[in-house]
mmCIF file of N, CA and C in Angstrom:
data_model
loop_
_atom_site.group_PDB
_atom_site.id
_atom_site.type_symbol
_atom_site.label_atom_id
_atom_site.label_comp_id
_atom_site.label_asym_id
_atom_site.label_seq_id
_atom_site.Cartn_x
_atom_site.Cartn_y
_atom_site.Cartn_z
ATOM 1 N N MET M 1 9.699 -5.950 -2.106
ATOM 2 C CA MET M 1 8.431 -6.273 -1.472
ATOM 3 C C MET M 1 7.319 -6.074 -2.497
ATOM 4 N N THR M 2 6.524 -7.086 -2.696
ATOM 5 C CA THR M 2 5.438 -7.010 -3.675
ATOM 6 C C THR M 2 4.285 -6.177 -3.111
ATOM 7 N N PRO M 3 3.356 -5.731 -3.977
ATOM 8 C CA PRO M 3 2.192 -5.003 -3.469
ATOM 9 C C PRO M 3 1.414 -5.815 -2.428
ATOM 10 N N LYS M 4 1.304 -7.118 -2.634
ATOM 11 C CA LYS M 4 0.586 -7.974 -1.689
ATOM 12 C C LYS M 4 1.307 -8.005 -0.338
ATOM 13 N N GLU M 5 2.619 -8.137 -0.356
ATOM 14 C CA GLU M 5 3.395 -8.133 0.885
ATOM 15 C C GLU M 5 3.297 -6.785 1.592
ATOM 16 N N LYS M 6 3.347 -5.696 0.820
ATOM 17 C CA LYS M 6 3.231 -4.350 1.399
ATOM 18 C C LYS M 6 1.855 -4.162 2.018
ATOM 19 N N ALA M 7 0.818 -4.665 1.364
ATOM 20 C CA ALA M 7 -0.540 -4.573 1.888
ATOM 21 C C ALA M 7 -0.631 -5.258 3.243
ATOM 22 N N LYS M 8 -0.103 -6.463 3.344
ATOM 23 C CA LYS M 8 -0.132 -7.203 4.613
ATOM 24 C C LYS M 8 0.657 -6.472 5.685
ATOM 25 N N GLU M 9 1.817 -5.933 5.303
ATOM 26 C CA GLU M 9 2.642 -5.202 6.254
ATOM 27 C C GLU M 9 1.896 -3.992 6.819
ATOM 28 N N LEU M 10 1.255 -3.221 5.951
ATOM 29 C CA LEU M 10 0.536 -2.031 6.409
ATOM 30 C C LEU M 10 -0.635 -2.394 7.322
ATOM 31 N N VAL M 11 -1.407 -3.397 6.945
ATOM 32 C CA VAL M 11 -2.536 -3.804 7.784
ATOM 33 C C VAL M 11 -2.023 -4.298 9.133
ATOM 34 N N ASN M 12 -0.944 -5.060 9.134
ATOM 35 C CA ASN M 12 -0.379 -5.560 10.394
ATOM 36 C C ASN M 12 0.121 -4.443 11.290
ATOM 37 N N LYS M 13 0.618 -3.360 10.697
ATOM 38 C CA LYS M 13 1.092 -2.232 11.504
ATOM 39 C C LYS M 13 -0.043 -1.571 12.273
ATOM 40 N N PHE M 14 -1.260 -1.711 11.788
ATOM 41 C CA PHE M 14 -2.410 -1.120 12.464
ATOM 42 C C PHE M 14 -3.227 -2.152 13.237
ATOM 43 N N SER M 15 -2.749 -3.388 13.316
ATOM 44 C CA SER M 15 -3.538 -4.461 13.926
ATOM 45 C C SER M 15 -3.766 -4.250 15.423
ATOM 46 N N TRP M 16 -2.973 -3.419 16.070
ATOM 47 C CA TRP M 16 -3.154 -3.141 17.489
ATOM 48 C C TRP M 16 -4.438 -2.356 17.739
ATOM 49 N N ILE M 17 -5.009 -1.750 16.705
ATOM 50 C CA ILE M 17 -6.196 -0.902 16.869
ATOM 51 C C ILE M 17 -7.392 -1.732 17.289
ATOM 52 N N ASP M 18 -7.738 -2.730 16.524
ATOM 53 C CA ASP M 18 -8.731 -3.731 16.905
ATOM 54 C C ASP M 18 -8.918 -4.699 15.755
ATOM 55 N N CYS M 19 -9.647 -5.735 15.968
ATOM 56 C CA CYS M 19 -9.761 -6.800 14.967
ATOM 57 C C CYS M 19 -10.995 -6.680 14.092
ATOM 58 N N SER M 20 -11.732 -5.605 14.182
ATOM 59 C CA SER M 20 -12.999 -5.503 13.463
ATOM 60 C C SER M 20 -12.870 -4.905 12.064
ATOM 61 N N GLY M 21 -11.670 -4.759 11.570
ATOM 62 C CA GLY M 21 -11.493 -4.189 10.241
ATOM 63 C C GLY M 21 -10.955 -2.774 10.272
ATOM 64 N N ASP M 22 -10.836 -2.193 11.463
ATOM 65 C CA ASP M 22 -10.306 -0.835 11.550
ATOM 66 C C ASP M 22 -8.864 -0.764 11.076
ATOM 67 N N SER M 23 -8.079 -1.819 11.320
ATOM 68 C CA SER M 23 -6.683 -1.809 10.881
ATOM 69 C C SER M 23 -6.608 -1.764 9.352
ATOM 70 N N LYS M 24 -7.522 -2.455 8.700
ATOM 71 C CA LYS M 24 -7.584 -2.437 7.238
ATOM 72 C C LYS M 24 -7.956 -1.034 6.753
ATOM 73 N N GLN M 25 -8.905 -0.394 7.403
ATOM 74 C CA GLN M 25 -9.319 0.957 7.027
ATOM 75 C C GLN M 25 -8.179 1.950 7.220
ATOM 76 N N CYS M 26 -7.434 1.803 8.307
ATOM 77 C CA CYS M 26 -6.287 2.690 8.540
ATOM 78 C C CYS M 26 -5.235 2.511 7.464
ATOM 79 N N ALA M 27 -4.969 1.267 7.076
ATOM 80 C CA ALA M 27 -3.994 1.002 6.019
ATOM 81 C C ALA M 27 -4.451 1.613 4.696
ATOM 82 N N LEU M 28 -5.749 1.537 4.401
ATOM 83 C CA LEU M 28 -6.276 2.143 3.172
ATOM 84 C C LEU M 28 -6.110 3.661 3.195
ATOM 85 N N ILE M 29 -6.343 4.269 4.334
ATOM 86 C CA ILE M 29 -6.156 5.722 4.468
ATOM 87 C C ILE M 29 -4.689 6.070 4.234
ATOM 88 N N CYS M 30 -3.805 5.269 4.795
ATOM 89 C CA CYS M 30 -2.369 5.483 4.629
ATOM 90 C C CYS M 30 -1.982 5.419 3.148
ATOM 91 N N VAL M 31 -2.477 4.425 2.443
ATOM 92 C CA VAL M 31 -2.164 4.277 1.014
ATOM 93 C C VAL M 31 -2.746 5.435 0.213
ATOM 94 N N ASP M 32 -3.951 5.848 0.536
ATOM 95 C CA ASP M 32 -4.537 7.010 -0.155
ATOM 96 C C ASP M 32 -3.668 8.245 0.032
ATOM 97 N N GLU M 33 -3.134 8.429 1.232
ATOM 98 C CA GLU M 33 -2.245 9.564 1.487
ATOM 99 C C GLU M 33 -0.978 9.457 0.639
ATOM 100 N N MET M 34 -0.439 8.251 0.504
ATOM 101 C CA MET M 34 0.749 8.056 -0.324
ATOM 102 C C MET M 34 0.445 8.411 -1.782
ATOM 103 N N ILE M 35 -0.694 7.966 -2.276
ATOM 104 C CA ILE M 35 -1.070 8.215 -3.669
ATOM 105 C C ILE M 35 -1.302 9.700 -3.913
ATOM 106 N N ASN M 36 -1.897 10.386 -2.961
ATOM 107 C CA ASN M 36 -2.301 11.782 -3.160
ATOM 108 C C ASN M 36 -1.266 12.810 -2.724
ATOM 109 N N THR M 37 -0.138 12.385 -2.209
ATOM 110 C CA THR M 37 0.867 13.332 -1.756
ATOM 111 C C THR M 37 1.742 13.794 -2.922
ATOM 112 N N ASP M 38 2.459 14.855 -2.711
ATOM 113 C CA ASP M 38 3.320 15.412 -3.765
ATOM 114 C C ASP M 38 4.768 14.948 -3.640
ATOM 115 N N ILE M 39 4.999 13.803 -3.010
ATOM 116 C CA ILE M 39 6.372 13.319 -2.919
ATOM 117 C C ILE M 39 6.820 12.760 -4.265
ATOM 118 N N ASN M 40 8.083 12.416 -4.351
ATOM 119 C CA ASN M 40 8.663 11.898 -5.585
ATOM 120 C C ASN M 40 7.855 10.704 -6.087
ATOM 121 N N LYS M 41 7.274 10.809 -7.258
ATOM 122 C CA LYS M 41 6.417 9.759 -7.806
ATOM 123 C C LYS M 41 7.040 9.124 -9.039
ATOM 124 N N ASP M 42 8.328 8.827 -8.958
ATOM 125 C CA ASP M 42 8.998 8.189 -10.080
ATOM 126 C C ASP M 42 8.675 6.702 -10.101
ATOM 127 N N TYR M 43 9.686 5.899 -10.158
ATOM 128 C CA TYR M 43 9.503 4.460 -10.273
ATOM 129 C C TYR M 43 10.094 3.734 -9.074
ATOM 130 N N ILE M 44 9.524 2.581 -8.776
ATOM 131 C CA ILE M 44 9.966 1.732 -7.686
ATOM 132 C C ILE M 44 10.335 0.385 -8.303
ATOM 133 N N LYS M 45 11.523 -0.123 -7.970
ATOM 134 C CA LYS M 45 11.915 -1.446 -8.461
ATOM 135 C C LYS M 45 11.578 -2.468 -7.384
ATOM 136 N N VAL M 46 10.726 -3.424 -7.742
ATOM 137 C CA VAL M 46 10.271 -4.447 -6.812
ATOM 138 C C VAL M 46 10.485 -5.811 -7.449
ATOM 139 N N ASP M 47 11.329 -6.609 -6.830
ATOM 140 C CA ASP M 47 11.604 -7.961 -7.324
ATOM 141 C C ASP M 47 11.915 -7.971 -8.825
ATOM 142 N N GLY M 48 12.700 -6.999 -9.275
ATOM 143 C CA GLY M 48 13.106 -6.936 -10.665
ATOM 144 C C GLY M 48 12.094 -6.299 -11.604
ATOM 145 N N TYR M 49 10.947 -5.911 -11.095
ATOM 146 C CA TYR M 49 9.903 -5.294 -11.919
ATOM 147 C C TYR M 49 9.813 -3.817 -11.579
ATOM 148 N N MET M 50 9.710 -2.987 -12.574
ATOM 149 C CA MET M 50 9.582 -1.548 -12.345
ATOM 150 C C MET M 50 8.115 -1.150 -12.283
ATOM 151 N N TYR M 51 7.722 -0.534 -11.183
ATOM 152 C CA TYR M 51 6.380 0.007 -11.004
ATOM 153 C C TYR M 51 6.484 1.516 -10.986
ATOM 154 N N SER M 52 5.494 2.197 -11.512
ATOM 155 C CA SER M 52 5.421 3.618 -11.217
ATOM 156 C C SER M 52 4.968 3.705 -9.761
ATOM 157 N N PHE M 53 5.307 4.785 -9.099
ATOM 158 C CA PHE M 53 4.928 4.971 -7.695
ATOM 159 C C PHE M 53 3.423 4.774 -7.516
ATOM 160 N N ILE M 54 2.639 5.416 -8.368
ATOM 161 C CA ILE M 54 1.179 5.340 -8.278
ATOM 162 C C ILE M 54 0.703 3.918 -8.546
ATOM 163 N N GLU M 55 1.224 3.280 -9.577
ATOM 164 C CA GLU M 55 0.823 1.918 -9.919
ATOM 165 C C GLU M 55 1.056 0.970 -8.735
ATOM 166 N N PHE M 56 2.226 1.105 -8.094
ATOM 167 C CA PHE M 56 2.549 0.240 -6.964
ATOM 168 C C PHE M 56 1.521 0.410 -5.853
ATOM 169 N N TYR M 57 1.239 1.649 -5.462
ATOM 170 C CA TYR M 57 0.330 1.862 -4.336
ATOM 171 C C TYR M 57 -1.128 1.607 -4.692
ATOM 172 N N VAL M 58 -1.503 1.729 -5.950
ATOM 173 C CA VAL M 58 -2.851 1.322 -6.365
ATOM 174 C C VAL M 58 -2.981 -0.194 -6.209
ATOM 175 N N GLU M 59 -1.932 -0.928 -6.575
ATOM 176 C CA GLU M 59 -1.969 -2.381 -6.398
ATOM 177 C C GLU M 59 -1.955 -2.758 -4.921
ATOM 178 N N VAL M 60 -1.197 -2.018 -4.108
ATOM 179 C CA VAL M 60 -1.200 -2.255 -2.656
ATOM 180 C C VAL M 60 -2.620 -2.066 -2.123
ATOM 181 N N LYS M 61 -3.271 -1.013 -2.553
ATOM 182 C CA LYS M 61 -4.637 -0.740 -2.100
ATOM 183 C C LYS M 61 -5.584 -1.895 -2.494
ATOM 184 N N GLN M 62 -5.444 -2.394 -3.708
ATOM 185 C CA GLN M 62 -6.278 -3.523 -4.149
ATOM 186 C C GLN M 62 -6.018 -4.759 -3.298
ATOM 187 N N GLU M 63 -4.769 -4.980 -2.933
ATOM 188 C CA GLU M 63 -4.426 -6.136 -2.105
ATOM 189 C C GLU M 63 -4.981 -5.975 -0.688
ATOM 190 N N ILE M 64 -4.955 -4.776 -0.159
ATOM 191 C CA ILE M 64 -5.541 -4.529 1.168
ATOM 192 C C ILE M 64 -7.024 -4.854 1.146
ATOM 193 N N GLU M 65 -7.700 -4.405 0.096
ATOM 194 C CA GLU M 65 -9.137 -4.643 -0.002
ATOM 195 C C GLU M 65 -9.470 -6.123 -0.085
ATOM 196 N N LYS M 66 -8.540 -6.943 -0.582
ATOM 197 C CA LYS M 66 -8.747 -8.390 -0.666
ATOM 198 C C LYS M 66 -8.569 -9.087 0.687
ATOM 199 N N LEU M 67 -7.846 -8.455 1.595
ATOM 200 C CA LEU M 67 -7.562 -9.092 2.898
ATOM 201 C C LEU M 67 -8.825 -9.225 3.753
#
């Protein structure tokens, strides 16, 4: 799943909240929590490309902001 696909998935998971942009804000909060947590931050293989954990979620956050 690419960062763009992950961004859409996260925003869609919060779409039940309302259509005024709150779902986007919730997804951004979720991504910030992922970036700032102390979980395993090694590498993620996505479509044959290796991302660092942080790099992947920073790109997800950028894609959310574009939505």
